[in-house]
């Protein structure tokens, strides 16, 4: 972290003036608006306003509340990662950086100004309850999260081990908010929760986060896999939220050549560049695949992007999150207040910026202007803004493969996952498999059943699970989108009857009532039929949780990987070297463009 000692007497005015200055910088983008004024003139103007408010406002004004309002304003026009810490919040930040804290086990961010789960951490309370990437947190302990900063949300979710926090989740395809009451636990993040051989010669490493021990954990996994005959390697960084920059550099170094650029940072006052200091411990002729998805962020994007730029690994999965910004902590006073400020962006070896536009100040402004143009029906403005939004620079990898900017890591091979049936979605999000495993275990132990990787779920246990779900009132009251649609149709019919003046006629005493009842019955029957239609998937879910309960996460992970579609695609490419080499080589070697490595950042031009 970088530290800066400020002039404490000017803190109040300087903090507020930053808001005014930032607004002025936006105005400069539109020539019709007033250009930004001189910084010190703006400070003076704001100081006069504050003085008049302090002396003449009809009621006494609390200076702390005024300051907090201005600081919140700064955050709202910059980016989700910039914030001011109170002494208590700053202390919580330092505790979390030590690697152990009481929490629920999720990584969160702001997407479209909504608090969103990026990924649940394996083995944590939130993970076991079925919270998943993409869930939108609408309430924490009954209080709306609208306008809540990222750091404020984190502080509300963390707390004393053993205490409860309730989050209200909005999930795609589910009509109502879902309440999850989570018991906080000590969160110790394991960098490599699992590694093993997925074929006779392909090794697999699950890299969950970038903490102090990440590199040593990965090296230990590599050494163990090599002893087991590993000739090819898969590095899985799906749902990896990132972490320490130095660990991202060290992990990249394990697979690259000495001197290869890994990442650079560029900002108005901060510019750095990191290169591999030695040859990697994994030989260059070892074929490699990296798995990423929408939950892969920050340090995970640095590693996957560097390996992609140097054509060292084939990237498979879905486009990553695009969190490519650097935050620096500035202590503000000796009372414990501090500023976390975004000071730079991450750039890959051949020039691509990791940060997606919507995660920065310019992208947010473009989105706001586009929403306004849509509201006003300004088609010309909309077209112009969309061109600015989607405009992407072209880059080339070391082999000459064409890549596009725009943020995040776009995979070389994109794999779409099969849609999950509705009834199974409900089972997963309500942790029915987990709860059933807890309930079923005593009986299975008493009967002497041996639960291991070779055990198969009998039909009798499947039927027990089905009965368990159908007897759970929380499970049965969840409605599918189609059933919700029937409810809405019924309400619309009643409204129309009343509107037409026929209030004596209602759905309850008409032919329509029979038709609606028939639709409901058909949809209910369809839900029940989905149990049999998805029998094998449901049996896998039962087995997965029982393996975790009876043995450990590693055994259940190995079992789940056999059904992993993205992993199967990785194995397909590594099992066919012609297919692998074709994917990682330039399409036309004669036309392929050999890129120049990004110029040293000290020569980079600043843009205002």
Coordinates of C-alpha atoms in Angstrom, one line a residue:
X1 CA 0.0 0.0 0.0
X2 CA 1.0 3.6 -0.6
X3 CA 0.7 6.1 2.1
X4 CA 0.2 9.8 2.0
X5 CA 0.2 12.3 5.0
X6 CA -2.4 15.1 4.3
X7 CA -2.8 18.6 5.7
X8 CA -5.5 17.8 8.3
X9 CA -6.8 21.4 8.5
X10 CA -7.7 21.3 4.8
X11 CA -9.2 17.9 4.9
X12 CA -12.8 19.1 5.2
X13 CA -12.6 21.6 2.3
X14 CA -10.4 19.4 0.1
X15 CA -12.8 16.4 0.4
X16 CA -15.8 18.5 -0.5
X17 CA -14.0 20.3 -3.3
X18 CA -13.1 17.0 -5.0
X19 CA -16.8 16.5 -5.6
X20 CA -17.1 19.8 -7.4
X21 CA -13.9 19.2 -9.4
X22 CA -15.1 15.7 -10.5
X23 CA -18.4 17.2 -11.7
X24 CA -16.5 19.8 -13.6
X25 CA -14.4 17.1 -15.3
X26 CA -17.6 15.5 -16.6
X27 CA -18.8 18.8 -17.9
X28 CA -15.6 19.2 -20.0
X29 CA -16.7 16.1 -22.1
X30 CA -19.6 18.2 -23.6
X31 CA -18.5 21.4 -25.3
X32 CA -22.0 22.9 -24.7
X33 CA -21.4 22.7 -20.9
X34 CA -19.3 25.0 -18.7
X35 CA -15.6 24.0 -18.8
X36 CA -13.9 23.2 -15.5
X37 CA -12.7 26.1 -13.5
X38 CA -9.4 26.5 -11.7
X39 CA -9.0 24.1 -8.8
X40 CA -8.3 26.7 -6.1
X41 CA -11.2 29.0 -7.4
X42 CA -13.5 26.0 -7.0
X43 CA -12.2 25.4 -3.5
X44 CA -12.8 29.0 -2.6
X45 CA -16.3 29.0 -4.1
X46 CA -17.2 25.9 -2.1
X47 CA -15.7 27.2 1.0
X48 CA -17.9 30.4 0.8
X49 CA -21.0 28.3 0.4
X50 CA -20.1 26.2 3.4
X51 CA -19.4 29.3 5.5
X52 CA -22.8 30.8 4.6
X53 CA -24.5 27.5 5.4
X54 CA -22.7 27.3 8.7
X55 CA -23.5 30.9 9.7
X56 CA -27.0 31.5 8.2
X57 CA -28.9 28.3 7.6
X58 CA -32.2 28.2 9.5
X59 CA -31.1 25.3 11.7
X60 CA -27.8 24.1 13.1
X61 CA -26.0 21.9 10.6
X62 CA -23.8 19.0 11.8
X63 CA -20.4 19.4 10.0
X64 CA -19.8 15.6 10.2
X65 CA -23.1 14.9 8.4
X66 CA -22.3 17.5 5.8
X67 CA -18.8 16.0 5.3
X68 CA -20.2 12.4 5.0
X69 CA -22.8 13.5 2.4
X70 CA -20.0 15.1 0.3
X71 CA -17.8 12.0 0.7
X72 CA -20.7 9.8 -0.4
X73 CA -21.1 12.1 -3.4
X74 CA -17.5 11.6 -4.4
X75 CA -17.9 7.8 -4.4
X76 CA -21.1 8.0 -6.4
X77 CA -19.4 9.8 -9.4
X78 CA -16.1 7.9 -9.3
X79 CA -16.2 4.1 -9.1
X80 CA -17.6 1.4 -6.7
X81 CA -14.1 0.8 -5.2
X82 CA -13.3 4.3 -4.1
X83 CA -14.5 5.1 -0.5
X84 CA -13.6 6.8 2.7
X85 CA -13.2 4.6 5.8
X86 CA -14.2 5.6 9.3
X87 CA -11.8 4.5 12.1
X88 CA -14.0 1.4 12.7
X89 CA -14.2 0.5 9.0
X90 CA -10.5 1.0 8.4
X91 CA -9.7 -1.3 11.3
X92 CA -12.0 -3.9 9.8
X93 CA -10.2 -3.6 6.5
X94 CA -6.8 -4.2 8.2
X95 CA -8.3 -7.3 10.0
X96 CA -9.5 -8.7 6.7
X97 CA -6.1 -8.2 5.1
X98 CA -4.6 -10.5 7.7
X99 CA -6.6 -13.3 6.2
X100 CA -8.9 -14.3 9.0
X101 CA -12.3 -12.7 9.9
X102 CA -15.9 -13.5 10.8
X103 CA -18.0 -13.5 7.7
X104 CA -20.4 -15.3 5.4
X105 CA -18.0 -16.3 2.6
X106 CA -19.0 -14.3 -0.5
X107 CA -17.2 -11.9 -2.8
X108 CA -19.4 -9.0 -3.8
X109 CA -19.3 -6.0 -6.1
X110 CA -21.6 -3.3 -7.6
X111 CA -23.0 -4.1 -11.0
X112 CA -25.4 -1.5 -12.5
X113 CA -25.3 0.1 -9.0
X114 CA -26.8 -3.1 -7.5
X115 CA -24.9 -5.1 -4.8
X116 CA -24.1 -8.4 -6.6
X117 CA -22.5 -11.7 -5.6
X118 CA -19.4 -12.3 -7.7
X119 CA -18.7 -15.7 -6.2
X120 CA -19.3 -17.7 -3.0
X121 CA -16.1 -19.1 -1.4
X122 CA -16.0 -22.9 -1.4
X123 CA -16.8 -24.4 2.0
X124 CA -18.1 -21.2 3.6
X125 CA -21.6 -20.7 5.2
X126 CA -22.9 -18.8 2.1
X127 CA -21.6 -21.5 -0.3
X128 CA -23.3 -24.3 1.7
X129 CA -26.6 -22.5 1.7
X130 CA -26.6 -22.2 -2.1
X131 CA -25.8 -18.5 -2.7
X132 CA -24.4 -18.2 -6.2
X133 CA -22.6 -15.8 -8.6
X134 CA -25.0 -13.3 -10.0
X135 CA -27.3 -13.1 -7.0
X136 CA -28.4 -9.5 -6.2
X137 CA -28.4 -8.6 -2.6
X138 CA -31.4 -6.3 -2.1
X139 CA -31.6 -6.2 1.7
X140 CA -29.2 -6.9 4.6
X141 CA -31.0 -7.6 7.9
X142 CA -34.2 -6.1 6.4
X143 CA -32.6 -2.8 5.3
X144 CA -32.5 -1.9 1.6
X145 CA -29.0 -1.9 0.1
X146 CA -29.8 0.8 -2.5
X147 CA -27.1 3.5 -2.2
X148 CA -25.0 1.3 0.1
X149 CA -21.3 1.5 -0.7
X150 CA -19.3 -1.7 -1.4
X151 CA -17.3 -1.3 1.8
X152 CA -20.4 -0.5 3.9
X153 CA -22.0 -3.7 2.6
X154 CA -18.9 -5.8 3.4
X155 CA -18.9 -4.3 7.0
X156 CA -22.5 -5.2 7.5
X157 CA -21.9 -8.8 6.3
X158 CA -18.9 -9.3 8.5
X159 CA -19.2 -9.6 12.3
X160 CA -18.6 -11.7 15.3
X161 CA -18.2 -15.4 14.6
X162 CA -21.4 -17.3 15.5
X163 CA -23.8 -14.4 14.9
X164 CA -26.4 -14.3 12.2
X165 CA -27.0 -12.0 9.3
X166 CA -30.0 -12.2 6.9
X167 CA -29.7 -11.3 3.2
X168 CA -32.6 -11.0 0.8
X169 CA -31.5 -12.2 -2.6
X170 CA -33.0 -11.4 -6.1
X171 CA -32.2 -14.2 -8.6
X172 CA -32.8 -14.4 -12.3
X173 CA -35.9 -16.4 -13.1
X174 CA -37.2 -16.3 -9.5
X175 CA -40.1 -13.9 -9.0
X176 CA -39.8 -13.2 -5.3
X177 CA -36.9 -12.2 -3.0
X178 CA -35.3 -15.2 -1.2
X179 CA -34.2 -14.7 2.5
X180 CA -31.1 -16.5 3.6
X181 CA -30.1 -16.4 7.3
X182 CA -26.4 -17.1 7.4
X183 CA -24.4 -17.8 10.5
X184 CA -21.0 -16.0 10.4
X185 CA -17.9 -18.2 10.7
X186 CA -14.2 -17.7 10.6
X187 CA -13.3 -17.3 7.0
X188 CA -9.9 -18.9 6.1
X189 CA -9.5 -18.9 2.4
X190 CA -7.6 -21.9 1.0
X191 CA -5.8 -20.9 -2.2
X192 CA -5.9 -24.4 -3.7
X193 CA -8.9 -26.3 -2.3
X194 CA -8.4 -29.2 -4.7
X195 CA -5.9 -30.7 -7.2
X196 CA -5.7 -34.1 -8.9
X197 CA -5.3 -36.0 -12.1
X198 CA -8.4 -35.9 -14.4
X199 CA -6.9 -38.3 -17.0
X200 CA -3.7 -40.4 -17.0
X201 CA -1.6 -37.4 -18.1
X202 CA -3.7 -34.3 -17.4
X203 CA -3.3 -32.6 -14.0
X204 CA -6.0 -30.2 -12.6
X205 CA -5.5 -27.4 -10.1
X206 CA -8.4 -25.4 -8.6
X207 CA -7.0 -21.9 -7.7
X208 CA -9.6 -20.2 -5.5
X209 CA -7.9 -16.9 -4.5
X210 CA -4.6 -15.0 -4.3
X211 CA -3.5 -14.8 -0.7
X212 CA -0.1 -14.9 1.0
X213 CA 0.4 -18.7 0.5
X214 CA -1.0 -19.0 -3.0
X215 CA 2.2 -19.5 -4.8
X216 CA 3.6 -22.1 -2.4
X217 CA 0.3 -23.9 -2.5
X218 CA 0.3 -24.0 -6.3
X219 CA 4.0 -25.1 -6.5
X220 CA 3.2 -28.0 -4.0
X221 CA 0.3 -29.0 -6.2
X222 CA 2.4 -28.9 -9.4
X223 CA 5.1 -31.0 -7.7
X224 CA 2.6 -33.6 -6.5
X225 CA 0.9 -33.9 -9.9
X226 CA 4.2 -34.2 -11.7
X227 CA 5.0 -37.2 -9.5
X228 CA 1.7 -38.7 -10.6
X229 CA 2.7 -38.4 -14.3
X230 CA 1.3 -35.0 -15.2
X231 CA 2.2 -34.1 -18.9
X232 CA -0.5 -31.4 -19.4
X233 CA -2.1 -29.0 -17.0
X234 CA -5.5 -27.3 -16.4
X235 CA -5.6 -24.3 -14.1
X236 CA -9.1 -23.6 -13.0
X237 CA -9.7 -20.0 -11.9
X238 CA -13.5 -19.9 -12.3
X239 CA -15.1 -17.8 -9.5
X240 CA -11.7 -16.7 -8.4
X241 CA -12.3 -13.1 -7.1
X242 CA -8.6 -12.1 -7.1
X243 CA -6.4 -10.9 -4.3
X244 CA -2.8 -9.9 -3.9
X245 CA -1.0 -8.5 -6.9
X246 CA 2.4 -9.9 -6.0
X247 CA 0.9 -13.4 -5.9
X248 CA -0.6 -12.9 -9.4
X249 CA 2.8 -12.0 -10.7
X250 CA 4.4 -15.0 -8.9
X251 CA 1.8 -17.4 -10.3
X252 CA 2.2 -16.1 -13.8
X253 CA 6.0 -16.5 -13.4
X254 CA 5.6 -20.2 -12.8
X255 CA 4.5 -20.7 -16.4
X256 CA 6.3 -18.0 -18.4
X257 CA 9.9 -17.3 -19.5
X258 CA 12.3 -14.9 -17.8
X259 CA 11.8 -11.4 -19.0
X260 CA 8.2 -11.8 -20.2
X261 CA 6.0 -8.9 -19.2
X262 CA 3.2 -9.9 -16.9
X263 CA 1.3 -6.8 -16.1
X264 CA 1.6 -3.0 -15.9
X265 CA -0.3 -0.3 -14.1
X266 CA -1.0 3.1 -15.5
X267 CA -2.7 6.0 -13.8
X268 CA -2.2 9.8 -13.5
X269 CA 0.4 9.5 -10.8
X270 CA 1.2 5.7 -10.7
X271 CA 2.9 3.7 -13.3
X272 CA 4.6 0.3 -12.8
X273 CA 5.6 -2.7 -14.9
X274 CA 6.3 -6.3 -13.7
X275 CA 8.2 -9.0 -15.6
X276 CA 9.0 -12.6 -14.9
X277 CA 12.3 -12.7 -13.0
X278 CA 13.1 -16.3 -13.9
X279 CA 12.0 -19.1 -16.1
X280 CA 8.9 -20.9 -14.9
X281 CA 8.9 -24.2 -12.9
X282 CA 6.6 -25.7 -15.5
X283 CA 8.4 -26.3 -18.8
X284 CA 7.2 -24.3 -21.9
X285 CA 6.4 -27.5 -23.8
X286 CA 3.8 -28.5 -21.3
X287 CA 0.3 -27.8 -22.9
X288 CA -1.9 -25.8 -20.7
X289 CA -5.6 -24.7 -20.4
X290 CA -6.9 -22.0 -18.1
X291 CA -10.6 -22.0 -17.1
X292 CA -12.3 -18.7 -16.4
X293 CA -15.9 -17.4 -16.2
X294 CA -17.8 -14.3 -15.2
X295 CA -16.7 -14.7 -11.6
X296 CA -13.0 -14.6 -12.4
X297 CA -11.7 -11.1 -11.5
X298 CA -8.7 -9.0 -10.7
X299 CA -5.6 -11.1 -10.0
X300 CA -7.2 -14.1 -11.8
X301 CA -7.6 -11.9 -14.9
X302 CA -3.9 -10.8 -14.7
X303 CA -2.7 -14.4 -14.7
X304 CA -5.1 -15.6 -17.4
X305 CA -4.5 -12.5 -19.6
X306 CA -0.7 -12.8 -19.4
X307 CA -0.8 -16.5 -20.3
X308 CA -3.1 -15.7 -23.2
X309 CA -1.0 -12.8 -24.5
X310 CA 2.1 -15.0 -24.5
X311 CA 0.1 -17.9 -26.0
X312 CA 1.2 -20.0 -23.1
X313 CA -2.3 -21.3 -22.3
X314 CA -5.6 -21.8 -24.1
X315 CA -8.3 -19.9 -22.2
X316 CA -11.7 -21.7 -22.1
X317 CA -15.0 -20.8 -20.4
X318 CA -16.8 -17.4 -20.3
X319 CA -15.7 -13.8 -20.4
X320 CA -14.3 -12.7 -17.0
X321 CA -15.6 -10.0 -14.7
X322 CA -13.3 -7.1 -15.9
X323 CA -12.1 -5.7 -12.5
X324 CA -8.8 -4.2 -13.6
X325 CA -8.3 -1.3 -11.2
X326 CA -5.7 -0.6 -8.5
X327 CA -6.8 0.8 -5.2
X328 CA -4.4 2.7 -2.8
X329 CA -5.0 3.4 0.9
X330 CA -4.3 6.9 2.1
X331 CA -4.5 7.4 5.9
X332 CA -6.2 10.8 6.5
X333 CA -5.5 11.6 10.1
X334 CA -4.3 10.2 13.4
X335 CA -7.9 9.2 14.4
X336 CA -8.0 6.3 12.0
X337 CA -9.8 7.8 9.0
X338 CA -8.6 6.6 5.6
X339 CA -9.3 7.0 1.9
X340 CA -9.3 4.0 -0.5
X341 CA -8.8 5.6 -3.9
X342 CA -8.6 4.0 -7.4
X343 CA -5.3 5.2 -8.7
X344 CA -4.5 3.1 -11.8
X345 CA -5.7 0.4 -14.2
X346 CA -4.1 -2.9 -15.0
X347 CA -2.8 -3.6 -18.5
X348 CA -1.8 -6.9 -20.1
X349 CA 1.6 -7.4 -21.8
X350 CA 0.5 -6.3 -25.3
X351 CA -1.6 -3.3 -24.2
X352 CA -5.1 -4.6 -23.4
X353 CA -6.7 -2.9 -20.3
X354 CA -8.4 -5.5 -18.0
X355 CA -10.9 -3.0 -16.6
X356 CA -14.4 -3.0 -18.2
X357 CA -15.7 0.5 -19.0
X358 CA -18.7 0.1 -16.7
X359 CA -16.3 -0.4 -13.7
X360 CA -14.8 3.1 -14.2
X361 CA -15.8 6.7 -14.2
X362 CA -16.0 7.1 -18.0
X363 CA -18.1 4.0 -18.6
X364 CA -20.5 5.0 -15.8
X365 CA -21.0 8.4 -17.4
X366 CA -21.6 6.9 -20.9
X367 CA -24.2 4.6 -19.3
X368 CA -26.0 7.6 -17.6
X369 CA -26.0 9.5 -20.9
X370 CA -27.4 6.5 -22.8
X371 CA -30.2 6.1 -20.3
X372 CA -31.1 9.8 -20.6
X373 CA -31.0 9.6 -24.4
X374 CA -33.3 6.6 -24.3
X375 CA -35.7 8.4 -22.0
X376 CA -35.8 11.4 -24.4
X377 CA -36.1 9.3 -27.5
X378 CA -32.9 10.8 -29.0
X379 CA -32.0 8.1 -31.5
X380 CA -28.9 9.9 -32.9
X381 CA -27.5 10.4 -29.4
X382 CA -28.1 6.7 -28.6
X383 CA -26.3 5.5 -31.8
X384 CA -23.4 7.8 -31.0
X385 CA -23.1 6.6 -27.4
X386 CA -23.3 3.0 -28.4
X387 CA -20.4 3.5 -30.8
X388 CA -18.4 5.0 -28.0
X389 CA -19.4 2.1 -25.7
X390 CA -18.6 -0.8 -28.0
X391 CA -15.6 0.7 -29.7
X392 CA -12.7 -1.7 -29.0
X393 CA -9.1 -1.5 -29.9
X394 CA -7.4 -4.5 -31.6
X395 CA -4.4 -6.2 -30.1
X396 CA -2.3 -9.2 -31.0
X397 CA -0.8 -12.0 -28.9
X398 CA 2.8 -13.2 -29.2
X399 CA 1.8 -15.7 -31.9
X400 CA -0.2 -13.0 -33.8
X401 CA -3.7 -14.0 -32.7
X402 CA -6.1 -11.1 -32.8
X403 CA -7.6 -9.9 -29.5
X404 CA -10.0 -7.1 -28.7
X405 CA -10.0 -4.6 -25.9
X406 CA -13.1 -3.7 -23.9
X407 CA -12.2 -5.2 -20.6
X408 CA -12.1 -8.7 -19.1
X409 CA -10.5 -11.8 -20.5
X410 CA -12.4 -13.2 -23.5
X411 CA -11.8 -16.9 -23.8
X412 CA -10.3 -18.5 -26.8
X413 CA -13.0 -21.2 -26.6
X414 CA -16.3 -20.1 -25.2
X415 CA -18.4 -22.8 -23.6
X416 CA -22.1 -22.3 -23.0
X417 CA -23.5 -24.3 -20.0
X418 CA -26.7 -26.2 -20.4
X419 CA -29.7 -24.5 -18.8
X420 CA -30.6 -25.9 -15.4
X421 CA -34.2 -27.2 -15.1
X422 CA -36.5 -25.1 -12.9
X423 CA -37.1 -27.7 -10.2
X424 CA -33.4 -28.3 -9.9
X425 CA -32.7 -24.6 -9.6
X426 CA -35.1 -24.4 -6.7
X427 CA -33.4 -27.4 -5.0
X428 CA -30.0 -25.9 -5.4
X429 CA -30.8 -22.4 -4.2
X430 CA -32.8 -23.7 -1.2
X431 CA -29.9 -26.1 -0.3
X432 CA -32.3 -29.1 -0.4
X433 CA -29.4 -31.5 -1.1
X434 CA -27.4 -30.2 1.8
X435 CA -30.3 -30.3 4.2
X436 CA -31.4 -33.8 3.0
X437 CA -27.8 -35.1 3.4
X438 CA -27.8 -33.9 7.0
X439 CA -31.2 -35.6 7.6
X440 CA -30.3 -38.9 5.8
X441 CA -26.8 -39.4 7.2
X442 CA -27.8 -41.0 10.6
X443 CA -30.0 -43.6 8.9
X444 CA -27.4 -44.5 6.3
X445 CA -24.7 -44.8 9.1
X446 CA -27.0 -47.0 11.1
X447 CA -27.7 -49.3 8.1
X448 CA -23.9 -49.6 7.5
X449 CA -24.0 -48.2 4.0
X450 CA -20.4 -47.4 2.7
X451 CA -20.5 -44.0 1.0
X452 CA -17.5 -43.5 -1.4
X453 CA -16.8 -42.4 -5.0
X454 CA -18.0 -45.8 -6.3
X455 CA -21.3 -45.8 -4.4
X456 CA -24.5 -45.3 -6.4
X457 CA -27.7 -43.6 -5.1
X458 CA -30.5 -46.2 -5.0
X459 CA -34.0 -45.4 -6.2
X460 CA -35.3 -45.7 -2.7
X461 CA -33.1 -42.8 -1.6
X462 CA -34.1 -40.7 -4.6
X463 CA -37.8 -41.3 -3.6
X464 CA -37.0 -40.2 0.0
X465 CA -35.5 -37.0 -1.4
X466 CA -38.5 -36.4 -3.5
X467 CA -40.8 -36.8 -0.5
X468 CA -38.6 -34.6 1.6
X469 CA -38.9 -31.8 -1.0
X470 CA -42.6 -32.1 -1.4
X471 CA -43.2 -32.1 2.3
X472 CA -41.2 -28.9 2.7
X473 CA -43.6 -26.0 2.7
X474 CA -40.9 -23.5 1.7
X475 CA -40.0 -25.6 -1.3
X476 CA -43.6 -26.2 -2.5
X477 CA -44.6 -22.6 -2.2
X478 CA -42.0 -21.4 -4.6
X479 CA -43.7 -20.8 -8.0
X480 CA -42.2 -21.1 -11.4
X481 CA -42.3 -18.2 -13.8
X482 CA -45.2 -19.8 -15.6
X483 CA -47.3 -20.1 -12.4
X484 CA -46.5 -16.5 -11.6
X485 CA -47.7 -15.7 -15.1
X486 CA -51.1 -17.4 -14.4
X487 CA -51.5 -15.4 -11.2
X488 CA -50.9 -12.2 -13.1
X489 CA -53.3 -13.3 -15.9
X490 CA -56.0 -13.8 -13.3
X491 CA -55.5 -10.3 -11.8
X492 CA -55.6 -8.8 -15.3
X493 CA -58.9 -10.5 -16.0
X494 CA -60.4 -9.2 -12.8
X495 CA -59.1 -5.7 -13.5
X496 CA -60.6 -5.7 -17.0
X497 CA -64.0 -7.0 -15.8
X498 CA -64.1 -4.2 -13.2
X499 CA -63.0 -1.6 -15.8
X500 CA -65.8 -2.7 -18.2
X501 CA -68.3 -2.1 -15.4
X502 CA -69.1 -5.8 -14.9
X503 CA -67.9 -6.0 -11.3
X504 CA -70.6 -8.6 -10.5
X505 CA -68.7 -11.0 -12.7
X506 CA -65.4 -12.3 -11.3
X507 CA -63.1 -15.0 -12.3
X508 CA -64.4 -17.2 -9.5
X509 CA -67.8 -17.7 -11.1
X510 CA -66.9 -17.7 -14.7
X511 CA -65.7 -20.2 -17.3
X512 CA -62.3 -18.5 -17.1
X513 CA -62.0 -19.7 -13.5
X514 CA -62.1 -23.3 -14.8
X515 CA -59.5 -22.6 -17.5
X516 CA -57.1 -20.9 -15.0
X517 CA -57.5 -23.8 -12.6
X518 CA -56.7 -26.3 -15.4
X519 CA -53.6 -24.3 -16.3
X520 CA -52.4 -24.3 -12.7
X521 CA -53.0 -28.0 -12.3
X522 CA -51.1 -28.7 -15.6
X523 CA -48.1 -26.6 -14.4
X524 CA -48.1 -28.2 -11.0
X525 CA -48.1 -31.6 -12.7
X526 CA -45.2 -30.5 -14.9
X527 CA -43.2 -29.4 -11.8
X528 CA -43.7 -32.9 -10.2
X529 CA -42.8 -34.6 -13.5
X530 CA -39.4 -32.7 -13.6
X531 CA -38.3 -34.9 -10.7
X532 CA -38.4 -38.0 -12.9
X533 CA -37.1 -36.1 -16.0
X534 CA -34.0 -35.0 -14.1
X535 CA -33.5 -38.1 -12.0
X536 CA -29.8 -38.5 -12.8
X537 CA -29.0 -34.9 -12.0
X538 CA -30.8 -35.1 -8.7
X539 CA -29.0 -38.4 -7.8
X540 CA -25.7 -36.6 -8.5
X541 CA -26.7 -33.8 -6.2
X542 CA -27.6 -36.3 -3.4
X543 CA -24.3 -38.1 -3.9
X544 CA -22.3 -34.9 -4.0
X545 CA -23.6 -33.7 -0.6
X546 CA -23.3 -37.2 1.0
X547 CA -19.7 -37.5 -0.2
X548 CA -19.0 -34.1 1.4
X549 CA -20.8 -35.1 4.6
X550 CA -19.2 -38.6 4.9
X551 CA -15.7 -37.9 3.6
X552 CA -14.7 -34.4 2.5
X553 CA -14.9 -31.6 -0.1
X554 CA -12.0 -33.1 -2.1
X555 CA -13.8 -36.3 -2.9
X556 CA -17.1 -34.6 -3.7
X557 CA -15.2 -32.1 -5.9
X558 CA -13.5 -34.9 -7.9
X559 CA -17.0 -36.5 -8.4
X560 CA -18.5 -33.2 -9.5
X561 CA -15.7 -32.5 -12.0
X562 CA -16.8 -35.6 -14.0
X563 CA -20.0 -33.7 -14.9
X564 CA -18.3 -30.4 -15.6
X565 CA -19.0 -29.3 -19.2
X566 CA -16.2 -26.7 -19.3
X567 CA -13.7 -29.1 -17.9
X568 CA -14.7 -31.7 -20.5
X569 CA -14.0 -29.1 -23.2
X570 CA -10.5 -28.5 -21.7
X571 CA -9.8 -32.2 -21.6
X572 CA -10.9 -32.5 -25.3
X573 CA -8.4 -29.8 -26.4
X574 CA -5.5 -31.2 -24.3
X575 CA -6.2 -34.8 -25.6
X576 CA -6.0 -33.7 -29.2
X577 CA -2.7 -31.8 -29.8
X578 CA -3.6 -30.9 -33.4
X579 CA -6.8 -29.2 -32.1
X580 CA -4.9 -27.5 -29.3
X581 CA -2.1 -26.2 -31.5
X582 CA -4.6 -24.9 -34.1
X583 CA -6.5 -23.0 -31.4
X584 CA -3.5 -21.4 -29.9
X585 CA -1.8 -20.5 -33.2
X586 CA -2.4 -17.5 -35.5
X587 CA -5.2 -18.4 -38.1
X588 CA -2.9 -17.5 -41.0
X589 CA 0.8 -17.5 -40.2
X590 CA 1.7 -15.5 -43.3
X591 CA -0.8 -12.8 -42.4
X592 CA -0.3 -13.0 -38.7
X593 CA 1.0 -9.8 -37.2
X594 CA 3.9 -10.1 -34.8
X595 CA 3.2 -7.7 -31.9
X596 CA 5.5 -5.4 -30.2
X597 CA 5.6 -5.7 -26.5
X598 CA 4.0 -2.8 -24.7
X599 CA 6.3 0.1 -24.3
X600 CA 7.7 0.7 -20.8
X601 CA 5.2 2.5 -18.8
X602 CA 7.6 5.4 -18.0
X603 CA 7.1 6.5 -21.7
X604 CA 3.3 6.3 -21.5
X605 CA 1.6 9.5 -22.4
X606 CA -0.9 10.9 -19.9
X607 CA -4.4 11.7 -21.2
X608 CA -6.6 14.2 -19.5

